[in-house]
XYZ file of C-alpha atoms in Angstrom:
79
model
C -15.156 -1.387 -16.055
C -12.591 -4.175 -16.836
C -11.778 -6.700 -14.196
C -8.844 -8.988 -14.081
C -8.487 -12.034 -11.873
C -4.950 -11.890 -9.948
C -3.865 -14.710 -7.783
C -7.395 -15.425 -6.749
C -8.640 -12.013 -6.276
C -10.769 -9.882 -8.842
C -9.561 -6.359 -9.075
C -9.978 -3.503 -11.535
C -8.803 -0.092 -12.538
C -10.172 1.382 -9.084
C -7.071 -0.346 -7.426
C -4.913 1.419 -9.714
C -6.704 4.711 -8.999
C -6.829 4.430 -5.090
C -3.104 3.256 -4.812
C -2.138 6.509 -6.752
C -4.430 8.580 -4.314
C -2.756 6.788 -1.590
C 0.671 7.626 -2.865
C -0.152 11.270 -3.307
C -1.488 11.440 0.270
C 1.739 10.257 1.470
C 3.346 12.802 -0.623
C 1.646 15.502 1.056
C 2.685 14.935 4.274
C 6.446 14.692 3.336
C 7.112 16.611 -0.151
C 9.962 14.007 -1.001
C 9.366 12.261 -4.528
C 10.503 8.916 -2.707
C 7.253 8.870 -0.957
C 5.413 8.086 -4.035
C 7.131 4.566 -3.880
C 4.316 3.642 -1.343
C 2.116 3.237 -4.618
C 3.570 -0.398 -5.099
C 2.618 -1.732 -1.475
C -0.564 -0.081 -1.817
C -1.553 -2.311 -4.663
C -0.774 -5.293 -2.365
C -3.078 -3.533 0.374
C -5.890 -3.478 -2.363
C -5.238 -6.935 -3.594
C -5.540 -8.177 0.100
C -8.694 -6.311 0.537
C -10.024 -8.071 -2.521
C -8.894 -11.289 -1.840
C -10.022 -11.319 1.839
C -13.448 -9.387 1.659
C -12.460 -7.150 4.472
C -9.830 -4.525 5.419
C -8.371 -6.522 8.484
C -5.524 -8.260 6.433
C -4.800 -4.680 4.811
C -4.698 -2.804 7.967
C -2.404 -5.602 9.803
C 0.009 -5.686 6.896
C 0.213 -1.880 6.561
C 1.044 -1.701 10.361
C 3.659 -4.375 9.646
C 5.087 -2.526 7.004
C 5.385 0.664 9.113
C 6.987 -1.283 11.896
C 9.582 -2.820 9.576
C 10.589 0.257 8.230
C 10.813 1.910 11.475
C 13.270 -0.955 12.726
C 15.146 -0.582 9.615
C 15.592 2.950 9.893
C 16.558 2.727 13.709
C 18.756 0.130 12.953
C 20.642 2.204 10.078
C 20.571 5.293 12.260
C 18.154 7.274 10.219
C 15.756 8.073 13.029
């Protein structure tokens, strides 16, 4: 399969496929098409895993994204 070197990490088509699955998984928990937008941060999560060689950084970044969204939602009175 093709591979690309992006900012120091080697990634391939599997990054796009797993990001799509991640997005669909979020759509299944809340059937709102806007939930598919998690596809884009998922690309970053996968890139972080490829760059660091482990999942710890991706897990921490995912948690920080969730916290950021929760703080924004609360600040705007959405939750």
